[in-house]
Amino acid sequence: MTPDAHSSASRTSLRRRLDQLGIGLAGLCVLHCLATLLVVSALGLGGHFLLDENIHRIGLLLALIVAALAIGRGMLRYGRRGPFYVALGGLALMGIALLVPHGTNEFLLTLTGVAIVAAAHWMNLRSPD
């Protein structure tokens, strides 16, 4: 394998791992949302921790970083705009969710945004290099 081919394969492998990380983060977000709904509603426990705004801000920041690295790289390097635009829509919904009070609207905006970002990572992961 030539040095250029090895470097290219390494970058592709990194992008794939970042896309997989993005999908994993989306899954953790869904678990967090569902756990919050169940634990706080059913038991009245953990509201101070599970509903903390910083968890949502940090989650959005992580989603932005991973999407920029994986999906942004795919767009810049290979011209794949589809995953980028899909991710942008999902990240926008996640950002809007931070602006609404906790409740059904926030929950639905967040889960929809997370699902869309995960789909963008999946599209990026499935794209040929």
Short mmCIF file of N, CA and C in Angstrom, two decimals:
data_model
loop_
_atom_site.label_atom_id
_atom_site.label_comp_id
_atom_site.label_asym_id
_atom_site.label_seq_id
_atom_site.Cartn_x
_atom_site.Cartn_y
_atom_site.Cartn_z
N MET A 1 0.85 -1.17 0.00
CA MET A 1 0.00 0.00 0.00
C MET A 1 0.90 1.24 0.00
N THR A 2 0.61 2.18 -0.89
CA THR A 2 1.40 3.40 -0.95
C THR A 2 1.06 4.30 0.22
N PRO A 3 1.97 5.23 0.56
CA PRO A 3 1.68 6.14 1.68
C PRO A 3 0.39 6.93 1.47
N ASP A 4 0.12 7.35 0.22
CA ASP A 4 -1.12 8.09 -0.04
C ASP A 4 -2.35 7.22 0.17
N ALA A 5 -2.27 5.97 -0.28
CA ALA A 5 -3.39 5.05 -0.12
C ALA A 5 -3.62 4.74 1.35
N HIS A 6 -2.52 4.56 2.09
CA HIS A 6 -2.64 4.29 3.53
C HIS A 6 -3.25 5.48 4.26
N SER A 7 -2.81 6.69 3.91
CA SER A 7 -3.35 7.91 4.53
C SER A 7 -4.83 8.07 4.20
N SER A 8 -5.20 7.80 2.95
CA SER A 8 -6.59 7.89 2.54
C SER A 8 -7.45 6.87 3.27
N ALA A 9 -6.94 5.65 3.41
CA ALA A 9 -7.68 4.60 4.12
C ALA A 9 -7.83 4.97 5.59
N SER A 10 -6.82 5.58 6.16
CA SER A 10 -6.87 6.00 7.56
C SER A 10 -7.93 7.08 7.76
N ARG A 11 -7.99 8.04 6.83
CA ARG A 11 -9.00 9.10 6.93
C ARG A 11 -10.40 8.53 6.77
N THR A 12 -10.56 7.59 5.85
CA THR A 12 -11.85 6.95 5.65
C THR A 12 -12.26 6.19 6.90
N SER A 13 -11.32 5.47 7.49
CA SER A 13 -11.60 4.72 8.70
C SER A 13 -11.99 5.67 9.83
N LEU A 14 -11.32 6.80 9.95
CA LEU A 14 -11.66 7.79 10.98
C LEU A 14 -13.06 8.33 10.76
N ARG A 15 -13.38 8.66 9.51
CA ARG A 15 -14.72 9.17 9.21
C ARG A 15 -15.78 8.14 9.55
N ARG A 16 -15.51 6.89 9.21
CA ARG A 16 -16.47 5.82 9.52
C ARG A 16 -16.66 5.70 11.02
N ARG A 17 -15.57 5.76 11.77
CA ARG A 17 -15.69 5.67 13.24
C ARG A 17 -16.45 6.87 13.79
N LEU A 18 -16.24 8.05 13.22
CA LEU A 18 -16.97 9.23 13.67
C LEU A 18 -18.46 9.10 13.35
N ASP A 19 -18.79 8.57 12.17
CA ASP A 19 -20.21 8.35 11.84
C ASP A 19 -20.83 7.34 12.81
N GLN A 20 -20.09 6.29 13.11
CA GLN A 20 -20.58 5.30 14.07
C GLN A 20 -20.75 5.93 15.45
N LEU A 21 -19.82 6.79 15.84
CA LEU A 21 -19.93 7.51 17.10
C LEU A 21 -21.17 8.39 17.10
N GLY A 22 -21.42 9.07 15.99
CA GLY A 22 -22.61 9.92 15.88
C GLY A 22 -23.89 9.13 16.05
N ILE A 23 -23.94 7.95 15.46
CA ILE A 23 -25.12 7.10 15.60
C ILE A 23 -25.24 6.63 17.05
N GLY A 24 -24.12 6.29 17.66
CA GLY A 24 -24.13 5.88 19.07
C GLY A 24 -24.58 6.99 20.00
N LEU A 25 -24.11 8.23 19.74
CA LEU A 25 -24.55 9.37 20.55
C LEU A 25 -26.05 9.60 20.40
N ALA A 26 -26.56 9.41 19.19
CA ALA A 26 -27.99 9.55 18.97
C ALA A 26 -28.76 8.53 19.81
N GLY A 27 -28.26 7.31 19.85
CA GLY A 27 -28.89 6.27 20.67
C GLY A 27 -28.87 6.63 22.15
N LEU A 28 -27.75 7.17 22.62
CA LEU A 28 -27.67 7.60 24.03
C LEU A 28 -28.64 8.73 24.32
N CYS A 29 -28.81 9.62 23.37
CA CYS A 29 -29.75 10.72 23.55
C CYS A 29 -31.18 10.20 23.67
N VAL A 30 -31.52 9.25 22.81
CA VAL A 30 -32.86 8.65 22.88
C VAL A 30 -33.06 7.98 24.24
N LEU A 31 -32.05 7.23 24.69
CA LEU A 31 -32.15 6.59 26.01
C LEU A 31 -32.32 7.62 27.12
N HIS A 32 -31.57 8.71 27.03
CA HIS A 32 -31.69 9.78 28.03
C HIS A 32 -33.11 10.36 28.04
N CYS A 33 -33.64 10.63 26.86
CA CYS A 33 -34.98 11.21 26.77
C CYS A 33 -36.03 10.26 27.33
N LEU A 34 -35.93 9.00 26.95
CA LEU A 34 -36.90 8.02 27.45
C LEU A 34 -36.75 7.79 28.95
N ALA A 35 -35.52 7.72 29.43
CA ALA A 35 -35.29 7.55 30.87
C ALA A 35 -35.84 8.74 31.64
N THR A 36 -35.64 9.93 31.11
CA THR A 36 -36.16 11.12 31.77
C THR A 36 -37.68 11.06 31.85
N LEU A 37 -38.30 10.72 30.74
CA LEU A 37 -39.75 10.64 30.69
C LEU A 37 -40.27 9.61 31.69
N LEU A 38 -39.68 8.44 31.69
CA LEU A 38 -40.14 7.37 32.57
C LEU A 38 -39.82 7.63 34.04
N VAL A 39 -38.58 7.96 34.33
CA VAL A 39 -38.15 8.10 35.72
C VAL A 39 -38.80 9.31 36.38
N VAL A 40 -38.78 10.44 35.70
CA VAL A 40 -39.34 11.65 36.30
C VAL A 40 -40.86 11.54 36.39
N SER A 41 -41.50 11.06 35.34
CA SER A 41 -42.96 10.97 35.34
C SER A 41 -43.47 9.90 36.30
N ALA A 42 -42.90 8.73 36.22
CA ALA A 42 -43.42 7.61 37.02
C ALA A 42 -42.98 7.68 38.47
N LEU A 43 -41.74 8.07 38.71
CA LEU A 43 -41.21 8.00 40.06
C LEU A 43 -40.98 9.36 40.71
N GLY A 44 -40.96 10.39 39.90
CA GLY A 44 -40.69 11.72 40.44
C GLY A 44 -39.26 11.88 40.90
N LEU A 45 -38.37 11.07 40.38
CA LEU A 45 -36.96 11.09 40.79
C LEU A 45 -36.07 11.64 39.69
N GLY A 46 -34.97 12.23 40.08
CA GLY A 46 -33.92 12.60 39.14
C GLY A 46 -34.19 13.79 38.27
N GLY A 47 -35.27 14.51 38.51
CA GLY A 47 -35.60 15.65 37.67
C GLY A 47 -34.51 16.71 37.65
N HIS A 48 -33.88 16.93 38.80
CA HIS A 48 -32.83 17.95 38.87
C HIS A 48 -31.63 17.60 37.99
N PHE A 49 -31.36 16.32 37.82
CA PHE A 49 -30.23 15.89 37.00
C PHE A 49 -30.65 15.63 35.55
N LEU A 50 -31.69 14.85 35.36
CA LEU A 50 -32.10 14.45 34.01
C LEU A 50 -32.64 15.61 33.18
N LEU A 51 -33.20 16.62 33.83
CA LEU A 51 -33.75 17.77 33.11
C LEU A 51 -32.78 18.94 33.04
N ASP A 52 -31.58 18.76 33.49
CA ASP A 52 -30.58 19.83 33.49
C ASP A 52 -30.31 20.30 32.07
N GLU A 53 -30.41 21.60 31.85
CA GLU A 53 -30.19 22.19 30.53
C GLU A 53 -28.79 21.91 30.00
N ASN A 54 -27.81 21.80 30.90
CA ASN A 54 -26.44 21.57 30.44
C ASN A 54 -26.28 20.23 29.74
N ILE A 55 -27.05 19.23 30.13
CA ILE A 55 -26.99 17.94 29.44
C ILE A 55 -27.39 18.12 27.99
N HIS A 56 -28.43 18.90 27.76
CA HIS A 56 -28.89 19.13 26.39
C HIS A 56 -27.91 19.98 25.59
N ARG A 57 -27.33 20.98 26.23
CA ARG A 57 -26.35 21.82 25.55
C ARG A 57 -25.10 21.02 25.17
N ILE A 58 -24.63 20.21 26.11
CA ILE A 58 -23.45 19.38 25.85
C ILE A 58 -23.76 18.36 24.76
N GLY A 59 -24.95 17.76 24.81
CA GLY A 59 -25.34 16.81 23.77
C GLY A 59 -25.35 17.44 22.40
N LEU A 60 -25.91 18.66 22.31
CA LEU A 60 -25.95 19.35 21.02
C LEU A 60 -24.53 19.70 20.57
N LEU A 61 -23.69 20.14 21.49
CA LEU A 61 -22.30 20.47 21.14
C LEU A 61 -21.57 19.23 20.60
N LEU A 62 -21.73 18.09 21.29
CA LEU A 62 -21.11 16.85 20.81
C LEU A 62 -21.64 16.47 19.44
N ALA A 63 -22.95 16.59 19.25
CA ALA A 63 -23.55 16.26 17.95
C ALA A 63 -22.99 17.17 16.85
N LEU A 64 -22.84 18.45 17.16
CA LEU A 64 -22.29 19.40 16.19
C LEU A 64 -20.85 19.04 15.82
N ILE A 65 -20.04 18.73 16.83
CA ILE A 65 -18.63 18.42 16.58
C ILE A 65 -18.49 17.15 15.74
N VAL A 66 -19.20 16.10 16.15
CA VAL A 66 -19.08 14.83 15.43
C VAL A 66 -19.62 14.96 14.01
N ALA A 67 -20.74 15.65 13.85
CA ALA A 67 -21.30 15.84 12.50
C ALA A 67 -20.36 16.68 11.64
N ALA A 68 -19.78 17.73 12.21
CA ALA A 68 -18.86 18.57 11.44
C ALA A 68 -17.66 17.76 10.96
N LEU A 69 -17.13 16.93 11.84
CA LEU A 69 -15.95 16.14 11.48
C LEU A 69 -16.28 15.04 10.47
N ALA A 70 -17.33 14.29 10.71
CA ALA A 70 -17.64 13.15 9.85
C ALA A 70 -18.39 13.58 8.59
N ILE A 71 -19.50 14.25 8.76
CA ILE A 71 -20.35 14.59 7.62
C ILE A 71 -19.76 15.77 6.85
N GLY A 72 -19.21 16.73 7.58
CA GLY A 72 -18.55 17.86 6.92
C GLY A 72 -17.39 17.40 6.06
N ARG A 73 -16.59 16.47 6.59
CA ARG A 73 -15.48 15.92 5.83
C ARG A 73 -15.97 15.20 4.58
N GLY A 74 -17.05 14.45 4.72
CA GLY A 74 -17.61 13.75 3.57
C GLY A 74 -18.05 14.71 2.48
N MET A 75 -18.63 15.83 2.91
CA MET A 75 -19.08 16.81 1.93
C MET A 75 -17.89 17.50 1.25
N LEU A 76 -16.93 17.93 2.05
CA LEU A 76 -15.80 18.65 1.49
C LEU A 76 -14.91 17.76 0.62
N ARG A 77 -14.69 16.55 1.07
CA ARG A 77 -13.76 15.66 0.37
C ARG A 77 -14.41 14.97 -0.83
N TYR A 78 -15.66 14.54 -0.69
CA TYR A 78 -16.29 13.72 -1.72
C TYR A 78 -17.49 14.40 -2.38
N GLY A 79 -17.84 15.60 -1.93
CA GLY A 79 -18.96 16.31 -2.53
C GLY A 79 -20.33 15.78 -2.13
N ARG A 80 -20.40 15.02 -1.05
CA ARG A 80 -21.69 14.45 -0.60
C ARG A 80 -22.45 15.52 0.18
N ARG A 81 -23.39 16.13 -0.48
CA ARG A 81 -24.16 17.19 0.17
C ARG A 81 -25.41 16.69 0.86
N GLY A 82 -25.95 15.57 0.41
CA GLY A 82 -27.18 15.02 0.98
C GLY A 82 -27.08 14.82 2.49
N PRO A 83 -26.09 14.05 2.97
CA PRO A 83 -25.96 13.85 4.41
C PRO A 83 -25.78 15.17 5.18
N PHE A 84 -25.06 16.11 4.56
CA PHE A 84 -24.83 17.40 5.22
C PHE A 84 -26.15 18.14 5.43
N TYR A 85 -26.97 18.22 4.39
CA TYR A 85 -28.23 18.94 4.50
C TYR A 85 -29.20 18.25 5.46
N VAL A 86 -29.20 16.94 5.44
CA VAL A 86 -30.06 16.19 6.37
C VAL A 86 -29.61 16.45 7.80
N ALA A 87 -28.29 16.37 8.04
CA ALA A 87 -27.76 16.63 9.39
C ALA A 87 -28.07 18.05 9.83
N LEU A 88 -27.95 18.99 8.93
CA LEU A 88 -28.22 20.39 9.26
C LEU A 88 -29.66 20.56 9.75
N GLY A 89 -30.60 19.90 9.09
CA GLY A 89 -32.00 19.96 9.52
C GLY A 89 -32.20 19.36 10.91
N GLY A 90 -31.58 18.21 11.15
CA GLY A 90 -31.70 17.57 12.46
C GLY A 90 -31.06 18.39 13.56
N LEU A 91 -29.88 18.94 13.29
CA LEU A 91 -29.20 19.78 14.29
C LEU A 91 -30.01 21.05 14.59
N ALA A 92 -30.66 21.59 13.56
CA ALA A 92 -31.51 22.76 13.76
C ALA A 92 -32.67 22.43 14.70
N LEU A 93 -33.30 21.28 14.50
CA LEU A 93 -34.40 20.87 15.39
C LEU A 93 -33.90 20.68 16.83
N MET A 94 -32.72 20.10 16.96
CA MET A 94 -32.15 19.93 18.30
C MET A 94 -31.88 21.29 18.95
N GLY A 95 -31.41 22.24 18.16
CA GLY A 95 -31.18 23.59 18.68
C GLY A 95 -32.47 24.28 19.07
N ILE A 96 -33.50 24.13 18.26
CA ILE A 96 -34.80 24.74 18.57
C ILE A 96 -35.36 24.14 19.85
N ALA A 97 -35.12 22.84 20.06
CA ALA A 97 -35.61 22.18 21.27
C ALA A 97 -35.04 22.82 22.54
N LEU A 98 -33.85 23.40 22.44
CA LEU A 98 -33.27 24.09 23.61
C LEU A 98 -34.01 25.38 23.95
N LEU A 99 -34.76 25.90 22.99
CA LEU A 99 -35.45 27.17 23.19
C LEU A 99 -36.85 27.04 23.75
N VAL A 100 -37.40 25.83 23.74
CA VAL A 100 -38.76 25.63 24.24
C VAL A 100 -38.71 25.04 25.65
N PRO A 101 -39.74 25.27 26.44
CA PRO A 101 -39.76 24.71 27.80
C PRO A 101 -39.80 23.18 27.76
N HIS A 102 -39.30 22.57 28.85
CA HIS A 102 -39.36 21.11 28.96
C HIS A 102 -40.81 20.66 28.79
N GLY A 103 -40.98 19.59 28.08
CA GLY A 103 -42.32 19.05 27.87
C GLY A 103 -42.39 18.32 26.56
N THR A 104 -43.60 18.12 26.11
CA THR A 104 -43.84 17.33 24.90
C THR A 104 -43.17 17.92 23.68
N ASN A 105 -43.29 19.23 23.48
CA ASN A 105 -42.68 19.85 22.30
C ASN A 105 -41.17 19.68 22.29
N GLU A 106 -40.54 19.91 23.43
CA GLU A 106 -39.09 19.74 23.52
C GLU A 106 -38.70 18.29 23.24
N PHE A 107 -39.43 17.38 23.83
CA PHE A 107 -39.18 15.95 23.66
C PHE A 107 -39.28 15.56 22.19
N LEU A 108 -40.36 15.98 21.52
CA LEU A 108 -40.56 15.61 20.12
C LEU A 108 -39.54 16.27 19.20
N LEU A 109 -39.23 17.54 19.45
CA LEU A 109 -38.21 18.22 18.65
C LEU A 109 -36.85 17.55 18.79
N THR A 110 -36.49 17.22 20.03
CA THR A 110 -35.20 16.60 20.28
C THR A 110 -35.11 15.23 19.62
N LEU A 111 -36.11 14.38 19.86
CA LEU A 111 -36.07 13.03 19.29
C LEU A 111 -36.10 13.05 17.77
N THR A 112 -36.89 13.94 17.20
CA THR A 112 -36.94 14.04 15.74
C THR A 112 -35.59 14.50 15.20
N GLY A 113 -35.01 15.52 15.83
CA GLY A 113 -33.70 16.02 15.42
C GLY A 113 -32.62 14.96 15.53
N VAL A 114 -32.62 14.24 16.64
CA VAL A 114 -31.63 13.19 16.85
C VAL A 114 -31.79 12.09 15.80
N ALA A 115 -33.01 11.69 15.52
CA ALA A 115 -33.24 10.65 14.52
C ALA A 115 -32.76 11.10 13.14
N ILE A 116 -32.98 12.36 12.83
CA ILE A 116 -32.55 12.89 11.53
C ILE A 116 -31.03 12.94 11.44
N VAL A 117 -30.37 13.38 12.51
CA VAL A 117 -28.90 13.41 12.52
C VAL A 117 -28.34 11.99 12.41
N ALA A 118 -28.94 11.04 13.11
CA ALA A 118 -28.49 9.65 13.01
C ALA A 118 -28.66 9.14 11.58
N ALA A 119 -29.77 9.51 10.94
CA ALA A 119 -29.99 9.11 9.54
C ALA A 119 -28.93 9.72 8.63
N ALA A 120 -28.54 10.96 8.90
CA ALA A 120 -27.49 11.60 8.10
C ALA A 120 -26.16 10.87 8.27
N HIS A 121 -25.85 10.47 9.51
CA HIS A 121 -24.62 9.69 9.73
C HIS A 121 -24.71 8.35 9.00
N TRP A 122 -25.87 7.75 9.02
CA TRP A 122 -26.06 6.47 8.32
C TRP A 122 -25.86 6.66 6.81
N MET A 123 -26.42 7.74 6.27
CA MET A 123 -26.25 8.04 4.84
C MET A 123 -24.77 8.23 4.53
N ASN A 124 -24.09 8.96 5.39
CA ASN A 124 -22.67 9.24 5.18
C ASN A 124 -21.85 7.96 5.28
N LEU A 125 -22.22 7.11 6.22
CA LEU A 125 -21.53 5.85 6.42
C LEU A 125 -21.71 4.92 5.23
N ARG A 126 -22.88 4.95 4.63
CA ARG A 126 -23.20 4.06 3.51
C ARG A 126 -22.70 4.59 2.18
N SER A 127 -22.28 5.85 2.14
CA SER A 127 -21.82 6.44 0.88
C SER A 127 -20.49 5.83 0.48
N PRO A 128 -20.31 5.62 -0.81
CA PRO A 128 -19.02 5.09 -1.27
C PRO A 128 -17.92 6.13 -1.11
N ASP A 129 -16.72 5.66 -0.87
CA ASP A 129 -15.58 6.59 -0.74
C ASP A 129 -14.91 6.83 -2.05
#
